[in-house]
Coordinates of C-alpha atoms in Angstrom, one line a residue:
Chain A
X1 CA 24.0 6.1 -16.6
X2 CA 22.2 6.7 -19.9
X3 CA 20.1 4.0 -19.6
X4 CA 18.7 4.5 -16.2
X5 CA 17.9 8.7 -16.9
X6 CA 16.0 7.1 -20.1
X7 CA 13.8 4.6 -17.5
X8 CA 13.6 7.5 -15.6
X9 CA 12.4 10.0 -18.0
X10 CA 9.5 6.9 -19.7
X11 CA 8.2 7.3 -15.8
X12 CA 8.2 11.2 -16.1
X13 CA 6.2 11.1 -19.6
X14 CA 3.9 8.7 -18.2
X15 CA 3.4 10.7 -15.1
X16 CA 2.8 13.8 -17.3
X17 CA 0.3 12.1 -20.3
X18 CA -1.9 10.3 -17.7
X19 CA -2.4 13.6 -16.0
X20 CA -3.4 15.3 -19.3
X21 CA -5.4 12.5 -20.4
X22 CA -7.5 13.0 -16.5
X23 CA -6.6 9.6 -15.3
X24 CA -5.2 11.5 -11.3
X25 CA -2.1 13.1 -10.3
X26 CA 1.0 13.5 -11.8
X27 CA 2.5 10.1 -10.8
X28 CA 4.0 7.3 -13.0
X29 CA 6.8 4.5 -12.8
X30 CA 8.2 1.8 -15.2
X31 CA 9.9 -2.1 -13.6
X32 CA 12.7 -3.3 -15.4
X33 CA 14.3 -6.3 -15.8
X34 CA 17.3 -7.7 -17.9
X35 CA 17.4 -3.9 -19.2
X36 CA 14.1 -3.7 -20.9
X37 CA 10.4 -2.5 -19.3
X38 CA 8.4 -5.3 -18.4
X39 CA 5.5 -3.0 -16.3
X40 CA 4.3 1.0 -16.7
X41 CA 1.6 1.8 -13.9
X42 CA 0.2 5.5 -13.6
X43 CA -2.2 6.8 -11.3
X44 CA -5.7 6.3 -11.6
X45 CA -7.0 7.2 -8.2
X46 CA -9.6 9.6 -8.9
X47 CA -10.3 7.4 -12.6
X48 CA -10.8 4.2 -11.2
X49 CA -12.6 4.9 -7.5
X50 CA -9.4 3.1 -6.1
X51 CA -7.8 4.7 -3.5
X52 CA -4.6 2.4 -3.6
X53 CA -4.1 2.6 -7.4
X54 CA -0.8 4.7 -7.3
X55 CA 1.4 4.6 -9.9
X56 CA 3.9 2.0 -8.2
X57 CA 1.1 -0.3 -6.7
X58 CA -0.5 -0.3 -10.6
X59 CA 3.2 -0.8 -11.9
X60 CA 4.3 -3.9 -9.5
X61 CA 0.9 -5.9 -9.8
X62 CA 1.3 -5.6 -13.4
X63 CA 4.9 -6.8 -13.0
X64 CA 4.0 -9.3 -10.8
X65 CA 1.1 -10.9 -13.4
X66 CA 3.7 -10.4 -16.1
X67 CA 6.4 -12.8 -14.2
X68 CA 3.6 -14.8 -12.9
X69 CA 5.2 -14.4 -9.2
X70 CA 4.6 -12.1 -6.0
X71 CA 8.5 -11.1 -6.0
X72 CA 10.3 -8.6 -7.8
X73 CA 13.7 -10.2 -7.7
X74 CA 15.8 -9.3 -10.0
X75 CA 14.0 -6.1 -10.9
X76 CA 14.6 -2.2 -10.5
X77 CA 11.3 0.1 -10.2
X78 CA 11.4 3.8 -11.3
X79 CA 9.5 5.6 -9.8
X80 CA 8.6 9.8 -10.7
X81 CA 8.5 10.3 -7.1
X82 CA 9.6 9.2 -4.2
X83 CA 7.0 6.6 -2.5
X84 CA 4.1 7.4 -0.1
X85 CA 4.2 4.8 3.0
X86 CA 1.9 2.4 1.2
X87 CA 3.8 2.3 -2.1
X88 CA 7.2 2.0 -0.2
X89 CA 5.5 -0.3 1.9
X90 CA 4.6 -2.8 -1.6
X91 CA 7.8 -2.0 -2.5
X92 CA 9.0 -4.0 0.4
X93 CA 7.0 -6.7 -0.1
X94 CA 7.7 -7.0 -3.5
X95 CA 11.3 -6.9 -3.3
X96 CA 12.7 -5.4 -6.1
X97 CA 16.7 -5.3 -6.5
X98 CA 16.4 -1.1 -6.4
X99 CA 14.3 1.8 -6.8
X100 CA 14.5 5.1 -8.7
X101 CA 13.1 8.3 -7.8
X102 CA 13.0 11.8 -8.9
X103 CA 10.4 13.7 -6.9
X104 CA 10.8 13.9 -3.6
X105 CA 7.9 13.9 -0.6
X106 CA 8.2 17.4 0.0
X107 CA 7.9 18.4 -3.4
X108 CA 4.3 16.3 -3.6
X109 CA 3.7 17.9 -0.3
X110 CA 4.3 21.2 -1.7
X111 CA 1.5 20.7 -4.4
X112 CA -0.9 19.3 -2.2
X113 CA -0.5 15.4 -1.5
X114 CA -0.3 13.9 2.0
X115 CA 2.6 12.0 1.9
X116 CA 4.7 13.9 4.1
X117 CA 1.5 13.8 6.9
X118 CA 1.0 10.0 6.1
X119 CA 5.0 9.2 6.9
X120 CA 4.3 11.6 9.8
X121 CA 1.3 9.6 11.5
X122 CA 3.1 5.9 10.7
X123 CA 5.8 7.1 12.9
X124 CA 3.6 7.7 15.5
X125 CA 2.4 5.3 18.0
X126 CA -1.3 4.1 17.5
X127 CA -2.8 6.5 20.3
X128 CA -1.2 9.6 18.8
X129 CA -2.2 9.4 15.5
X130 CA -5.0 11.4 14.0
X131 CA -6.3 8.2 12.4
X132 CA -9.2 6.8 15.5
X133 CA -8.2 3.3 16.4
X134 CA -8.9 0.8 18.8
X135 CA -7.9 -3.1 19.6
X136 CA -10.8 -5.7 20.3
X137 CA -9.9 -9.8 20.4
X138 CA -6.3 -10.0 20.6
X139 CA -6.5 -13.3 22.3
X140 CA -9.4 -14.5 19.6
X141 CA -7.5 -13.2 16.7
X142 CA -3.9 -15.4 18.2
X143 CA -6.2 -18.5 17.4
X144 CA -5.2 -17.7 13.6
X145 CA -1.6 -17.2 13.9
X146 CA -1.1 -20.0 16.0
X147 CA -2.7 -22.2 13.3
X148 CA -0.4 -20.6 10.5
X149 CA 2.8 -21.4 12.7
X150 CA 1.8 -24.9 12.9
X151 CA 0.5 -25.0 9.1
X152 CA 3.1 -27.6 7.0
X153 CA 1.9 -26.4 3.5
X154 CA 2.0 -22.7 3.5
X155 CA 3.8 -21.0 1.0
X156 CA 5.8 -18.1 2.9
X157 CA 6.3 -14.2 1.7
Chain B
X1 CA -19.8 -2.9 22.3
X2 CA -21.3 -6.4 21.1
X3 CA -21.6 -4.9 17.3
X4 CA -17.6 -3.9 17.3
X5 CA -16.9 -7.4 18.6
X6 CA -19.4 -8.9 16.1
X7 CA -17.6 -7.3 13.2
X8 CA -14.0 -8.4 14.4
X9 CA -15.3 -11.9 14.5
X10 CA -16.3 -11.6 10.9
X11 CA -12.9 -10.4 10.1
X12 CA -11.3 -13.3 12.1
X13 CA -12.9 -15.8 10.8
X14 CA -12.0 -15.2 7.3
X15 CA -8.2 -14.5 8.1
X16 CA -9.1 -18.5 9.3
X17 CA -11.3 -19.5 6.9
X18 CA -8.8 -18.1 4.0
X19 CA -5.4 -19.3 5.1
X20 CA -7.2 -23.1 5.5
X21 CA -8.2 -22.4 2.0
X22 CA -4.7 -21.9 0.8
X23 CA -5.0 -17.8 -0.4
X24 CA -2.4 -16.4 1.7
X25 CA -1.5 -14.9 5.3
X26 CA -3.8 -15.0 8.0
X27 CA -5.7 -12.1 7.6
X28 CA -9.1 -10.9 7.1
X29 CA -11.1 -7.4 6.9
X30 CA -13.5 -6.0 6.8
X31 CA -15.6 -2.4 6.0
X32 CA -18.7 -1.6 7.3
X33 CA -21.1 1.7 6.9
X34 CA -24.1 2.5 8.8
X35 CA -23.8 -0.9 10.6
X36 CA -23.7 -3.1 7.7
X37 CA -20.5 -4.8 6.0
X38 CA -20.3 -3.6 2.6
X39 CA -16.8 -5.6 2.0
X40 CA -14.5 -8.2 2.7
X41 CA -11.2 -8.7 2.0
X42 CA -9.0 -11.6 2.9
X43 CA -4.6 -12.1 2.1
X44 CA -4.6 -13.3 -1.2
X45 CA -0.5 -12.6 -2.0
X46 CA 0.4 -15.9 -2.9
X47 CA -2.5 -17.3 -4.8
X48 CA -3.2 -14.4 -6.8
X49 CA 0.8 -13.5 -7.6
X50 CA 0.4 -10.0 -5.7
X51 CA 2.0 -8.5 -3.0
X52 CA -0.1 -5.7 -2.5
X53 CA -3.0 -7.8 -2.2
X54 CA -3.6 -7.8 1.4
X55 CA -6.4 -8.6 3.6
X56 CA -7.2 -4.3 4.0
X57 CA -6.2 -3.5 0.3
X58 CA -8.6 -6.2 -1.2
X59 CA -11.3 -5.2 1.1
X60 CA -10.4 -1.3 0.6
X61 CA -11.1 -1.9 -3.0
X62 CA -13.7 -3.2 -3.2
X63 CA -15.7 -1.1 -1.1
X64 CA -14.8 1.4 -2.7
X65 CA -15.8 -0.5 -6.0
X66 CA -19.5 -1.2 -4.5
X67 CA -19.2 2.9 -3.5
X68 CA -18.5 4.3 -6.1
X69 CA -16.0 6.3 -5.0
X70 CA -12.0 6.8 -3.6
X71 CA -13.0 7.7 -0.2
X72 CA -14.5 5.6 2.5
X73 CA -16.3 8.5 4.5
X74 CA -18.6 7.5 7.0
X75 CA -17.1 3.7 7.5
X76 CA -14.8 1.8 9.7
X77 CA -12.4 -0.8 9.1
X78 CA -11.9 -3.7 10.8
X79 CA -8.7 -5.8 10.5
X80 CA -7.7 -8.8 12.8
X81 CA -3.9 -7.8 12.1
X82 CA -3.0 -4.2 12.8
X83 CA -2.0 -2.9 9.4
X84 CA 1.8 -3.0 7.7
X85 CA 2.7 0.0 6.6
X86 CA 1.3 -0.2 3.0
X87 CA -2.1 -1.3 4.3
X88 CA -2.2 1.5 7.0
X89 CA -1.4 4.1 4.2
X90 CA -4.1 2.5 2.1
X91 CA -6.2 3.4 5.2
X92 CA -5.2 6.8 5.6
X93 CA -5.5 7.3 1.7
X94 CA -8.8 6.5 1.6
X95 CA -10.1 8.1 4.9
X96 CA -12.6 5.8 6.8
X97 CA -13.5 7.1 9.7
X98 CA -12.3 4.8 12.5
X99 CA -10.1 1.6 12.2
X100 CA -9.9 -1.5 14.4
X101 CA -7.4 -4.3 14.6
X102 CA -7.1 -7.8 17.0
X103 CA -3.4 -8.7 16.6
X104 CA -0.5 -6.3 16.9
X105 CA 2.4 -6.0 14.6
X106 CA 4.3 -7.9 16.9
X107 CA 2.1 -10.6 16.7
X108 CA 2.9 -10.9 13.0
X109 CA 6.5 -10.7 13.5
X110 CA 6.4 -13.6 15.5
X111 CA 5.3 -15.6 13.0
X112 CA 7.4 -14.3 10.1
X113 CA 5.9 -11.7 8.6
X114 CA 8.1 -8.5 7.9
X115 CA 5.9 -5.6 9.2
X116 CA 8.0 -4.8 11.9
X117 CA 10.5 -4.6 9.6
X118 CA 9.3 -2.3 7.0
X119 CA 7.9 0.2 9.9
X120 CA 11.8 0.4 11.4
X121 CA 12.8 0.7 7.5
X122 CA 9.9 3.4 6.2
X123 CA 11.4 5.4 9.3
X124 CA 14.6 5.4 8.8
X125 CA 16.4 8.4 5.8
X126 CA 16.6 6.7 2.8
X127 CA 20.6 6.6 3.0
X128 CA 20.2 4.2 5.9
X129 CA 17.7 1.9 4.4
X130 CA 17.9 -1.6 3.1
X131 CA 16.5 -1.0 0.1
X132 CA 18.8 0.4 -2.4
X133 CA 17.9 3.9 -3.6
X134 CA 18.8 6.5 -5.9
X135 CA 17.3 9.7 -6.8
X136 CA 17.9 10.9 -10.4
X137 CA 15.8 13.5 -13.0
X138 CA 14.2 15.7 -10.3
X139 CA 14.5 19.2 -12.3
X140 CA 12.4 17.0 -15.1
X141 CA 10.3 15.2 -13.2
X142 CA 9.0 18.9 -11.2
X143 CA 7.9 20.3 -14.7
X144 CA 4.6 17.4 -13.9
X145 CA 4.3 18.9 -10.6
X146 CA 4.3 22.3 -11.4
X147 CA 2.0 21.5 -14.6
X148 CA -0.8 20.2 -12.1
X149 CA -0.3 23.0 -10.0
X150 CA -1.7 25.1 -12.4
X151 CA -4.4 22.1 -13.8
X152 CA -8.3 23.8 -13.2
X153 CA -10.1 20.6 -14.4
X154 CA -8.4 18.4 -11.9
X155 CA -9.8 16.3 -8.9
X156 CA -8.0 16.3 -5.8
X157 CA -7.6 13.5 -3.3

């Protein structure tokens, strides 16, 4: 029990010192394996003109070129709050063996973040959503997949 | 009507042209602005050890690399799969202004990818999901919310 507040609370200093130091919002998380840190990512939208550089994204690629592998088995991320869709989305496809939170979506709601409205749309289907989108090619676009299926040396994720 | 399609070719032919290359999934994107591609982004998960790197992420970067800036006002993206979850809150993170997409999520499912999958998870409360979660630390961790609250030198996003 100890041990897991203390991953927590490294997450919660990081989210609060790369906030003061400017870096974007109040965000951070910490991957462990075998009981000791192997990643820290913070978030460094507005820093780094990268609109996917959320603390957990930052956190598992970093984990990831530390194991030198696209899977988090094995691992637990911490995160300072809980995921937006596209974090919890790379969480999935990193597949770590858990994840932490503190935060909540309604409290970065409450303070001006759109992960609430973002889980909102997702749910959606594609014609209801405020986000304009339309489908061209289908049929062209098959041509790929079909290829894939019959590819012998992919590598599968 | 022939520009759109023109674009979504592009897009299809590097999801081919990348997957025969050995970088990942079949998929390709890309971004354009006032009718001109300004980045392309191709599913590099398995040859560059990172999940998040998807064909919409790696081109949502780096337009927003040759930008110079977290937003993609005033472009569209063009994706020849419609987007997993993560991608599609990529998309909605950085804003573009229209998105269009060949293949469906069910498409992708067929041939093994887990996008279905995470949009039925990302859905569901957390208590019900697959992936093991805990909450833990929230009084703590809402001292870094309410301290960017009150922040006055902070950029929003």
């Amino acid at each position: 029990m100890e041990e897991k507040e203390n991953f927590m609370r490294e997450a919660i200093k990081i989210s609060i010192d790369s906030m003061r130091a400017g870096n974007g919002g109040p965000f951070g998380a910490v991957i462990v394996k075998d009981g000791k840190i192997i990643a820290r990512g913070f978030n460094k939208v507005t820093s780094s003109n990268d609109p996917t550089a959320h603390a957990e994204v930052v956190a598992i690629r970093e984990a990831c070129n530390v194991l030198g592998s696209f899977q988090l088995t094995g691992c637990e991320i911490y995160t300072s709050c809980e995921p937006c869709p596209m974090c919890l989305g790379a969480i999935y496809w990193a597949r770590p063996d858990k994840m932490y939170f503190a935060n909540t979506k309604t409290d970065a709601a409450a303070i001006g973040f759109d992960d609430q409205f973002i889980y909102e749309e997702i749910a959606l289907p594609i014609s209801g959503r405020h986000l304009c989108t339309e489908q061209l090619l289908n049929q062209e676009a098959l041509e790929a997949f079909k290829e894939w299926e019959k590819k012998t040396n992919k590598i599968e994720y």
